[in-house]
Short mmCIF file of N, CA and C in Angstrom, two decimals:
data_model
loop_
_atom_site.label_atom_id
_atom_site.label_comp_id
_atom_site.label_asym_id
_atom_site.label_seq_id
_atom_site.Cartn_x
_atom_site.Cartn_y
_atom_site.Cartn_z
N MET A 1 94.61 100.88 120.33
CA MET A 1 93.48 100.23 119.83
C MET A 1 93.53 98.73 120.38
N GLU A 2 92.25 98.33 120.84
CA GLU A 2 92.30 96.91 121.39
C GLU A 2 92.13 95.77 120.31
N LEU A 3 92.75 94.65 120.39
CA LEU A 3 92.45 93.72 119.40
C LEU A 3 91.20 93.11 119.49
N SER A 4 90.56 92.69 118.34
CA SER A 4 89.34 92.06 118.33
C SER A 4 89.58 90.63 118.92
N ASP A 5 88.46 89.84 119.34
CA ASP A 5 88.55 88.58 119.99
C ASP A 5 89.20 87.56 118.81
N LYS A 6 88.88 87.70 117.50
CA LYS A 6 89.47 86.97 116.45
C LYS A 6 90.85 87.25 116.34
N ALA A 7 91.33 88.39 116.30
CA ALA A 7 92.85 88.65 116.33
C ALA A 7 93.62 88.16 117.57
N ARG A 8 92.84 88.44 118.78
CA ARG A 8 93.49 87.75 119.94
C ARG A 8 93.55 86.41 119.99
N SER A 9 92.67 85.65 119.23
CA SER A 9 92.85 84.23 119.33
C SER A 9 94.01 83.71 118.55
N VAL A 10 94.31 84.51 117.48
CA VAL A 10 95.51 84.25 116.71
C VAL A 10 96.73 84.47 117.48
N VAL A 11 96.78 85.66 118.14
CA VAL A 11 97.94 86.00 118.91
C VAL A 11 98.19 85.22 120.04
N ASP A 12 97.11 84.60 120.71
CA ASP A 12 97.18 83.74 121.77
C ASP A 12 97.83 82.34 121.32
N PHE A 13 97.33 81.86 120.02
CA PHE A 13 97.84 80.75 119.53
C PHE A 13 99.30 80.86 119.25
N PHE A 14 99.76 81.84 118.69
CA PHE A 14 101.18 82.27 118.31
C PHE A 14 101.94 82.12 119.52
N GLU A 15 101.50 82.96 120.59
CA GLU A 15 102.33 83.01 121.88
C GLU A 15 102.25 81.68 122.56
N SER A 16 101.32 81.00 122.57
CA SER A 16 101.20 79.68 123.27
C SER A 16 102.03 78.58 122.70
N ASN A 17 102.34 78.82 121.45
CA ASN A 17 103.22 77.80 120.61
C ASN A 17 104.58 78.42 120.38
N GLY A 18 104.94 79.63 121.03
CA GLY A 18 106.35 80.01 120.77
C GLY A 18 106.62 80.57 119.42
N LEU A 19 105.66 80.95 118.66
CA LEU A 19 105.82 81.43 117.30
C LEU A 19 105.97 83.02 117.33
N PRO A 20 107.21 83.46 116.82
CA PRO A 20 107.35 84.92 116.73
C PRO A 20 106.57 85.53 115.68
N TYR A 21 106.20 86.76 115.94
CA TYR A 21 105.43 87.62 115.01
C TYR A 21 105.66 89.06 115.32
N HIS A 22 105.22 89.97 114.30
CA HIS A 22 105.25 91.35 114.53
C HIS A 22 103.90 91.71 114.11
N LEU A 23 103.07 92.48 115.07
CA LEU A 23 101.69 92.74 114.70
C LEU A 23 101.58 94.29 114.55
N VAL A 24 100.84 94.75 113.64
CA VAL A 24 100.53 96.26 113.38
C VAL A 24 98.95 96.31 113.32
N GLN A 25 98.47 97.15 114.14
CA GLN A 25 97.12 97.51 114.07
C GLN A 25 96.82 98.67 113.11
N HIS A 26 95.68 98.61 112.54
CA HIS A 26 95.40 99.73 111.54
C HIS A 26 94.01 99.87 111.28
N PRO A 27 93.43 100.80 110.60
CA PRO A 27 92.04 100.89 110.22
C PRO A 27 91.64 99.67 109.35
N PRO A 28 90.36 99.24 109.23
CA PRO A 28 90.01 98.09 108.42
C PRO A 28 90.43 98.29 107.06
N LEU A 29 91.09 97.32 106.53
CA LEU A 29 91.51 97.27 105.10
C LEU A 29 90.78 96.10 104.45
N PHE A 30 89.99 96.55 103.51
CA PHE A 30 89.16 95.50 102.75
C PHE A 30 89.61 95.01 101.45
N THR A 31 90.66 95.76 100.81
CA THR A 31 91.08 95.30 99.55
C THR A 31 92.61 95.24 99.64
N ILE A 32 93.24 94.66 98.73
CA ILE A 32 94.63 94.60 98.45
C ILE A 32 95.21 96.07 98.40
N GLU A 33 94.43 96.98 97.56
CA GLU A 33 94.91 98.24 97.09
C GLU A 33 94.97 99.00 98.49
N GLU A 34 93.93 98.90 99.30
CA GLU A 34 94.05 99.54 100.62
C GLU A 34 95.14 99.20 101.50
N GLY A 35 95.32 97.88 101.50
CA GLY A 35 96.42 97.31 102.18
C GLY A 35 97.81 97.81 101.85
N LEU A 36 97.98 97.84 100.47
CA LEU A 36 99.29 98.31 99.96
C LEU A 36 99.55 99.76 100.23
N ALA A 37 98.41 100.55 100.12
CA ALA A 37 98.66 101.94 100.55
C ALA A 37 99.12 102.09 101.97
N PHE A 38 98.47 101.33 102.81
CA PHE A 38 98.96 101.35 104.22
C PHE A 38 100.29 100.61 104.49
N TRP A 39 100.46 99.56 103.97
CA TRP A 39 101.67 98.61 104.36
C TRP A 39 102.94 99.29 103.80
N ASN A 40 102.80 100.01 102.57
CA ASN A 40 104.10 100.72 102.04
C ASN A 40 104.41 101.85 102.74
N SER A 41 103.63 102.27 103.76
CA SER A 41 103.93 103.54 104.50
C SER A 41 104.53 103.19 105.77
N LEU A 42 104.83 101.93 106.00
CA LEU A 42 105.41 101.51 107.46
C LEU A 42 106.78 100.94 107.19
N ASP A 43 107.63 101.50 107.80
CA ASP A 43 109.11 100.89 107.73
C ASP A 43 109.14 99.55 108.40
N GLU A 44 108.43 99.17 109.34
CA GLU A 44 108.54 97.96 110.04
C GLU A 44 107.90 96.72 109.18
N LEU A 45 107.26 97.01 108.18
CA LEU A 45 106.83 95.98 107.15
C LEU A 45 107.64 95.99 105.83
N GLU A 46 108.64 96.81 105.79
CA GLU A 46 109.49 96.88 104.61
C GLU A 46 110.17 95.50 104.51
N GLY A 47 110.18 95.05 103.25
CA GLY A 47 110.66 93.77 102.86
C GLY A 47 109.74 92.54 103.01
N CYS A 48 108.60 92.86 103.56
CA CYS A 48 107.57 91.79 103.74
C CYS A 48 106.90 91.44 102.46
N THR A 49 106.58 90.23 102.10
CA THR A 49 105.73 89.80 101.06
C THR A 49 104.25 89.80 101.44
N HIS A 50 103.32 90.72 100.76
CA HIS A 50 102.05 90.76 101.22
C HIS A 50 101.21 89.88 100.27
N CYS A 51 100.42 89.24 101.05
CA CYS A 51 99.72 87.94 100.34
C CYS A 51 98.12 88.32 100.03
N LYS A 52 97.62 87.68 99.13
CA LYS A 52 96.32 87.71 98.76
C LYS A 52 95.80 86.31 99.02
N ASN A 53 94.53 86.24 99.68
CA ASN A 53 94.04 84.87 100.20
C ASN A 53 92.53 84.93 99.71
N LEU A 54 92.32 83.59 99.13
CA LEU A 54 90.92 83.44 98.60
C LEU A 54 90.37 82.08 99.32
N PHE A 55 89.21 82.15 99.61
CA PHE A 55 88.51 81.00 100.14
C PHE A 55 87.45 80.51 99.25
N LEU A 56 87.56 79.32 98.86
CA LEU A 56 86.65 78.78 97.79
C LEU A 56 85.97 77.51 98.28
N ARG A 57 85.07 77.12 97.47
CA ARG A 57 84.36 75.76 97.71
C ARG A 57 84.05 75.18 96.36
N ASN A 58 83.90 73.80 96.47
CA ASN A 58 83.61 73.18 95.21
C ASN A 58 81.98 73.27 94.83
N HIS A 59 81.59 72.70 93.74
CA HIS A 59 80.30 72.91 93.28
C HIS A 59 79.20 72.36 94.19
N SER A 60 79.61 71.19 94.83
CA SER A 60 78.59 70.70 95.84
C SER A 60 78.60 71.31 97.24
N GLY A 61 79.65 72.03 97.52
CA GLY A 61 79.78 72.80 98.88
C GLY A 61 80.32 71.88 99.98
N LYS A 62 80.75 70.73 99.62
CA LYS A 62 81.33 69.69 100.60
C LYS A 62 82.81 69.87 100.86
N ARG A 63 83.43 70.52 99.93
CA ARG A 63 84.92 70.73 99.93
C ARG A 63 85.36 72.16 99.96
N HIS A 64 86.46 72.54 100.85
CA HIS A 64 86.69 73.96 100.89
C HIS A 64 88.19 74.09 100.64
N TYR A 65 88.69 75.23 100.05
CA TYR A 65 89.98 75.33 99.61
C TYR A 65 90.42 76.83 99.93
N LEU A 66 91.65 76.86 100.53
CA LEU A 66 92.24 78.24 100.72
C LEU A 66 93.37 78.33 99.72
N VAL A 67 93.43 79.52 99.17
CA VAL A 67 94.50 79.75 98.24
C VAL A 67 95.28 81.05 98.64
N THR A 68 96.53 80.93 98.79
CA THR A 68 97.37 82.07 99.21
C THR A 68 98.33 82.33 98.04
N MET A 69 98.69 83.61 97.63
CA MET A 69 99.60 83.99 96.73
C MET A 69 99.96 85.38 96.93
N GLU A 70 101.06 85.80 96.35
CA GLU A 70 101.64 87.11 96.37
C GLU A 70 100.48 88.16 95.92
N CYS A 71 100.43 89.21 96.69
CA CYS A 71 99.11 90.03 96.34
C CYS A 71 98.95 90.57 95.04
N HIS A 72 99.94 90.69 94.15
CA HIS A 72 99.85 91.13 92.90
C HIS A 72 99.45 90.16 91.81
N LYS A 73 99.40 88.91 92.24
CA LYS A 73 99.13 87.72 91.31
C LYS A 73 97.60 87.66 91.14
N THR A 74 97.23 87.08 90.05
CA THR A 74 95.84 86.61 89.83
C THR A 74 95.80 85.02 89.84
N LEU A 75 94.75 84.62 90.44
CA LEU A 75 94.47 83.20 90.39
C LEU A 75 93.77 82.71 88.99
N ASP A 76 94.43 81.71 88.54
CA ASP A 76 93.79 81.06 87.29
C ASP A 76 92.76 80.07 87.79
N PHE A 77 91.48 80.39 87.90
CA PHE A 77 90.48 79.50 88.43
C PHE A 77 90.39 78.31 87.46
N ALA A 78 90.44 78.43 86.25
CA ALA A 78 90.28 77.15 85.33
C ALA A 78 91.53 76.23 85.75
N ARG A 79 92.70 76.75 85.81
CA ARG A 79 93.79 75.80 86.18
C ARG A 79 93.60 74.98 87.53
N LEU A 80 93.12 75.82 88.58
CA LEU A 80 92.93 75.37 89.80
C LEU A 80 91.78 74.31 89.85
N GLN A 81 90.73 74.50 89.03
CA GLN A 81 89.62 73.37 88.97
C GLN A 81 90.15 72.17 88.36
N ASP A 82 91.08 72.36 87.31
CA ASP A 82 91.74 71.16 86.69
C ASP A 82 92.58 70.36 87.72
N ILE A 83 93.29 71.21 88.62
CA ILE A 83 94.25 70.42 89.66
C ILE A 83 93.29 69.90 90.52
N ILE A 84 92.11 70.35 90.98
CA ILE A 84 91.32 69.84 92.08
C ILE A 84 90.46 68.65 91.58
N ARG A 85 89.84 68.92 90.29
CA ARG A 85 88.99 68.03 89.75
C ARG A 85 87.80 67.60 90.61
N GLU A 86 87.17 68.82 91.06
CA GLU A 86 85.96 68.71 91.89
C GLU A 86 84.87 69.65 91.24
N GLY A 87 84.91 69.82 89.97
CA GLY A 87 83.95 70.71 89.34
C GLY A 87 84.24 72.14 89.52
N LYS A 88 83.23 73.01 89.27
CA LYS A 88 83.44 74.35 89.28
C LYS A 88 83.64 74.81 90.65
N LEU A 89 84.59 75.83 90.85
CA LEU A 89 84.81 76.41 92.13
C LEU A 89 84.12 77.69 92.23
N SER A 90 83.79 78.25 93.41
CA SER A 90 83.31 79.56 93.66
C SER A 90 83.72 80.01 94.93
N PHE A 91 83.50 81.33 95.09
CA PHE A 91 83.92 81.90 96.40
C PHE A 91 82.93 81.27 97.41
N ALA A 92 83.52 81.07 98.60
CA ALA A 92 82.63 80.59 99.80
C ALA A 92 81.85 81.72 100.40
N SER A 93 80.75 81.38 100.86
CA SER A 93 79.82 82.34 101.58
C SER A 93 80.36 82.86 102.76
N PRO A 94 80.02 84.06 103.25
CA PRO A 94 80.35 84.51 104.63
C PRO A 94 80.09 83.45 105.64
N GLU A 95 79.04 82.76 105.71
CA GLU A 95 78.70 81.79 106.67
C GLU A 95 79.76 80.63 106.66
N ARG A 96 80.20 80.19 105.46
CA ARG A 96 81.08 79.01 105.34
C ARG A 96 82.49 79.63 105.90
N MET A 97 82.84 80.92 105.49
CA MET A 97 84.06 81.53 105.98
C MET A 97 84.02 81.44 107.62
N GLU A 98 83.00 81.76 108.26
CA GLU A 98 82.84 81.87 109.70
C GLU A 98 83.02 80.40 110.22
N ARG A 99 82.34 79.51 109.62
CA ARG A 99 82.17 78.08 110.04
C ARG A 99 83.56 77.43 109.86
N CYS A 100 84.20 77.47 108.85
CA CYS A 100 85.46 76.91 108.60
C CYS A 100 86.72 77.45 109.12
N LEU A 101 86.73 78.86 108.97
CA LEU A 101 87.97 79.54 109.29
C LEU A 101 87.80 80.57 110.44
N GLY A 102 86.60 80.84 110.91
CA GLY A 102 86.40 81.82 111.84
C GLY A 102 86.67 83.30 111.34
N LEU A 103 86.29 83.48 109.89
CA LEU A 103 86.75 84.60 109.30
C LEU A 103 85.32 85.44 108.80
N GLN A 104 85.60 86.63 108.41
CA GLN A 104 84.59 87.47 107.88
C GLN A 104 85.18 87.94 106.49
N PRO A 105 84.32 88.20 105.41
CA PRO A 105 84.87 88.87 104.22
C PRO A 105 85.81 90.03 104.53
N GLY A 106 86.81 90.11 103.73
CA GLY A 106 87.85 91.13 104.00
C GLY A 106 89.00 90.68 105.00
N SER A 107 88.87 89.62 105.51
CA SER A 107 89.85 89.15 106.51
C SER A 107 90.49 87.73 106.27
N VAL A 108 90.15 87.07 105.07
CA VAL A 108 90.57 85.84 104.67
C VAL A 108 92.07 85.76 104.88
N SER A 109 92.53 84.66 105.61
CA SER A 109 93.90 84.51 105.91
C SER A 109 94.21 83.10 106.33
N PRO A 110 95.42 82.60 105.96
CA PRO A 110 95.80 81.30 106.40
C PRO A 110 95.80 81.11 107.97
N LEU A 111 95.88 82.20 108.62
CA LEU A 111 95.99 82.17 110.13
C LEU A 111 94.55 81.75 110.59
N GLY A 112 93.45 81.70 109.75
CA GLY A 112 92.32 81.18 110.11
C GLY A 112 92.30 79.74 110.32
N LEU A 113 93.37 79.03 109.85
CA LEU A 113 93.34 77.71 110.00
C LEU A 113 93.43 77.16 111.36
N ILE A 114 93.74 78.01 112.29
CA ILE A 114 93.67 77.73 113.68
C ILE A 114 92.14 77.31 113.93
N HIS A 115 91.18 77.70 113.40
CA HIS A 115 89.80 77.21 113.46
C HIS A 115 89.42 75.88 112.74
N ASP A 116 90.48 75.32 111.97
CA ASP A 116 90.23 74.08 111.24
C ASP A 116 91.11 73.05 112.02
N MET A 117 91.17 73.06 113.34
CA MET A 117 92.03 72.18 114.08
C MET A 117 91.20 71.31 115.05
N ASP A 118 90.26 71.80 115.75
CA ASP A 118 89.38 71.00 116.56
C ASP A 118 87.90 70.96 115.91
N LEU A 119 87.72 69.84 115.19
CA LEU A 119 86.51 69.78 114.37
C LEU A 119 85.47 68.96 114.99
N THR A 120 85.53 68.84 116.29
CA THR A 120 84.27 68.08 116.94
C THR A 120 83.03 68.48 116.66
N GLY A 121 82.24 67.63 116.14
CA GLY A 121 80.84 67.86 115.69
C GLY A 121 80.79 68.41 114.25
N ALA A 122 81.95 68.37 113.51
CA ALA A 122 81.79 68.88 112.03
C ALA A 122 81.14 67.79 111.22
N PRO A 123 80.44 68.17 110.30
CA PRO A 123 79.95 67.17 109.46
C PRO A 123 80.96 66.30 108.68
N GLN A 124 80.88 64.96 108.70
CA GLN A 124 81.88 64.19 108.15
C GLN A 124 81.90 64.37 106.67
N ARG A 125 80.84 64.63 106.05
CA ARG A 125 80.97 65.00 104.56
C ARG A 125 81.82 66.10 104.09
N GLU A 126 82.12 66.98 105.16
CA GLU A 126 82.84 68.12 104.78
C GLU A 126 84.48 67.94 105.13
N LEU A 127 84.75 66.76 105.70
CA LEU A 127 86.12 66.63 106.09
C LEU A 127 86.92 65.85 104.98
N PHE A 128 88.20 66.29 104.83
CA PHE A 128 89.05 65.60 104.01
C PHE A 128 89.55 64.36 104.60
N PRO A 129 90.04 63.42 103.93
CA PRO A 129 90.69 62.12 104.73
C PRO A 129 91.57 62.46 105.89
N ASN A 130 92.24 63.59 105.88
CA ASN A 130 93.14 63.90 106.96
C ASN A 130 92.42 64.53 108.16
N GLY A 131 91.10 64.65 108.13
CA GLY A 131 90.28 65.09 109.29
C GLY A 131 90.04 66.57 109.35
N HIS A 132 90.53 67.34 108.22
CA HIS A 132 90.35 68.90 108.27
C HIS A 132 89.40 69.21 107.18
N ARG A 133 88.80 70.40 107.37
CA ARG A 133 87.70 70.94 106.45
C ARG A 133 88.29 71.71 105.24
N VAL A 134 89.64 72.03 105.46
CA VAL A 134 90.24 72.91 104.44
C VAL A 134 91.40 72.38 103.76
N LYS A 135 91.67 72.33 102.51
CA LYS A 135 92.91 72.01 101.85
C LYS A 135 93.46 73.32 101.47
N PHE A 136 94.82 73.51 101.66
CA PHE A 136 95.56 74.78 101.54
C PHE A 136 96.54 74.72 100.38
N PHE A 137 96.20 75.50 99.29
CA PHE A 137 97.18 75.71 98.14
C PHE A 137 97.75 77.06 98.29
N VAL A 138 99.25 76.98 98.28
CA VAL A 138 100.18 78.16 98.44
C VAL A 138 100.97 78.32 97.01
N ASP A 139 100.91 79.36 96.52
CA ASP A 139 101.87 79.71 95.45
C ASP A 139 103.27 79.49 95.67
N ARG A 140 103.92 78.65 94.92
CA ARG A 140 105.23 78.20 95.23
C ARG A 140 106.26 79.40 95.42
N ASP A 141 105.96 80.45 94.80
CA ASP A 141 106.85 81.62 94.93
C ASP A 141 107.00 82.15 96.27
N LEU A 142 105.95 81.88 97.11
CA LEU A 142 106.01 82.37 98.55
C LEU A 142 107.08 81.54 99.32
N TYR A 143 107.35 80.46 98.77
CA TYR A 143 108.28 79.40 99.65
C TYR A 143 109.53 80.15 99.80
N ASP A 144 109.92 81.16 98.87
CA ASP A 144 111.24 81.82 98.95
C ASP A 144 111.08 83.17 99.70
N ALA A 145 109.99 83.58 100.10
CA ALA A 145 109.70 84.86 100.96
C ALA A 145 110.27 84.69 102.18
N SER A 146 111.13 85.68 102.61
CA SER A 146 111.65 85.69 103.85
C SER A 146 110.60 86.15 104.98
N GLN A 147 109.68 86.98 104.66
CA GLN A 147 108.67 87.37 105.60
C GLN A 147 107.39 87.55 104.91
N MET A 148 106.19 87.26 105.45
CA MET A 148 105.08 87.37 104.82
C MET A 148 103.97 88.11 105.80
N THR A 149 102.94 88.81 105.28
CA THR A 149 102.06 89.32 106.08
C THR A 149 100.61 88.98 105.84
N PHE A 150 99.81 88.78 106.79
CA PHE A 150 98.50 88.06 106.87
C PHE A 150 97.74 88.87 107.97
N HIS A 151 96.30 88.94 107.62
CA HIS A 151 95.42 89.50 108.71
C HIS A 151 95.37 88.39 109.73
N PRO A 152 95.30 88.79 110.98
CA PRO A 152 95.10 87.72 112.08
C PRO A 152 93.60 87.47 112.25
N CYS A 153 92.96 87.10 111.23
CA CYS A 153 91.43 86.82 111.23
C CYS A 153 90.62 87.93 111.52
N ASP A 154 91.23 89.21 111.23
CA ASP A 154 90.52 90.46 111.44
C ASP A 154 91.28 91.45 110.58
N ASN A 155 90.59 92.20 109.71
CA ASN A 155 91.37 93.04 108.91
C ASN A 155 91.71 94.49 109.47
N THR A 156 91.68 94.56 110.85
CA THR A 156 92.03 95.70 111.48
C THR A 156 93.50 95.61 112.05
N ALA A 157 94.19 94.52 111.51
CA ALA A 157 95.59 94.29 111.95
C ALA A 157 96.17 93.42 110.93
N SER A 158 97.62 93.67 110.75
CA SER A 158 98.32 92.70 109.95
C SER A 158 99.50 92.13 110.80
N MET A 159 99.89 90.77 110.51
CA MET A 159 100.70 90.10 111.19
C MET A 159 101.89 89.66 110.31
N ALA A 160 103.13 90.18 110.62
CA ALA A 160 104.25 89.66 109.84
C ALA A 160 104.94 88.64 110.50
N ILE A 161 105.14 87.51 109.75
CA ILE A 161 105.76 86.29 110.26
C ILE A 161 106.89 85.92 109.17
N THR A 162 107.89 85.14 109.68
CA THR A 162 108.97 84.78 109.01
C THR A 162 108.61 83.47 108.16
N HIS A 163 109.25 83.04 107.05
CA HIS A 163 109.09 81.95 106.49
C HIS A 163 109.13 80.74 107.34
N ASP A 164 110.09 80.52 108.30
CA ASP A 164 110.14 79.49 109.29
C ASP A 164 108.97 79.43 110.17
N THR A 165 108.49 80.59 110.58
CA THR A 165 107.41 80.63 111.41
C THR A 165 106.06 80.17 110.72
N PHE A 166 105.92 80.61 109.38
CA PHE A 166 104.84 80.12 108.61
C PHE A 166 104.79 78.60 108.42
N LEU A 167 106.05 78.05 108.13
CA LEU A 167 106.21 76.51 107.94
C LEU A 167 105.70 75.84 109.40
N ARG A 168 106.25 76.41 110.33
CA ARG A 168 105.94 75.83 111.81
C ARG A 168 104.51 75.92 112.06
N PHE A 169 103.83 77.06 111.65
CA PHE A 169 102.28 77.24 111.88
C PHE A 169 101.57 76.18 111.03
N LEU A 170 102.06 75.93 109.79
CA LEU A 170 101.34 74.98 108.99
C LEU A 170 101.55 73.57 109.57
N GLN A 171 102.68 73.26 110.05
CA GLN A 171 102.83 72.02 110.78
C GLN A 171 101.91 71.74 111.98
N LEU A 172 101.82 72.79 112.86
CA LEU A 172 100.78 72.71 113.97
C LEU A 172 99.51 72.57 113.44
N TRP A 173 99.15 73.11 112.35
CA TRP A 173 97.73 72.97 111.80
C TRP A 173 97.53 71.50 111.45
N GLY A 174 98.49 70.91 110.65
CA GLY A 174 98.43 69.50 110.39
C GLY A 174 97.52 69.21 109.17
N GLY A 175 97.01 70.33 108.38
CA GLY A 175 96.21 69.84 107.27
C GLY A 175 97.09 69.68 105.99
N GLU A 176 96.41 69.31 104.88
CA GLU A 176 97.17 69.22 103.61
C GLU A 176 97.32 70.46 102.97
N VAL A 177 98.75 70.66 102.61
CA VAL A 177 99.31 71.94 101.97
C VAL A 177 99.86 71.53 100.59
N GLU A 178 99.53 72.12 99.61
CA GLU A 178 100.16 71.91 98.28
C GLU A 178 100.83 73.28 97.87
N TRP A 179 102.17 73.32 97.80
CA TRP A 179 102.87 74.49 97.24
C TRP A 179 102.90 74.30 95.64
N ARG A 180 102.23 75.27 94.95
CA ARG A 180 102.05 74.92 93.44
C ARG A 180 102.64 76.29 92.80
N SER A 181 103.29 75.98 91.73
CA SER A 181 103.91 77.06 90.87
C SER A 181 102.90 77.26 89.72
N ASP A 182 101.82 76.54 89.56
CA ASP A 182 100.88 76.61 88.46
C ASP A 182 99.49 77.12 88.87
N LEU A 183 99.38 77.90 89.79
CA LEU A 183 98.21 78.67 90.16
C LEU A 183 97.92 79.81 89.33
#
C-alpha cells in the first residue's frame, strides 16, 4: 500500500530530521475502538501507548488547541476551559483541521504540528505570541510512556515513536506545550 501525501510529508519530515520511527500501514481506523482492535493484534506495536487526540477551538474561533492523552482517558472539558480561560471550547471544524494541522477528521495527531511551522500568510489574529496557531496540551501520564503511537496525518497508518523522539519532534515544532496532570 502506498502512503498518502499527508503521511509521506510526516515520514519525510522525520527522515530529514533524523527522527527514528516505526510505521505500520493499515485500513482506515476512524475510532479508538477500531484502532485498538488492530493495534492489539500486532506484535511490533506491543508495549506502545496508544493516544487519543482532540483538536479544539475557543468560542471566538481565534485560538486552537490540540490535546493528547492515553486512548482510554476522557477529557474533562470543563477543567480544560478553566485552564485556558478563553470561554467555551468546541471541536474544530474539518476546515480548521485542514488549515491548521493539515488533517482530516479521524486522523487528528500531534504529528500534524509539522503544518504549524511555516505560517507565512496566516491571519495574525489566529497566532499565539510564539507565532504558532496551535497550543498543545499533553496528559502528564504520557511523559512516562516509552513509546507512543500516532497517525501520521492519515488514518491509514500508525507511527510508533519513542519518548525521546516525541520530545525532539516537539522541540523542532517550537510551539507551546503544556504537560498537564489535570486534564
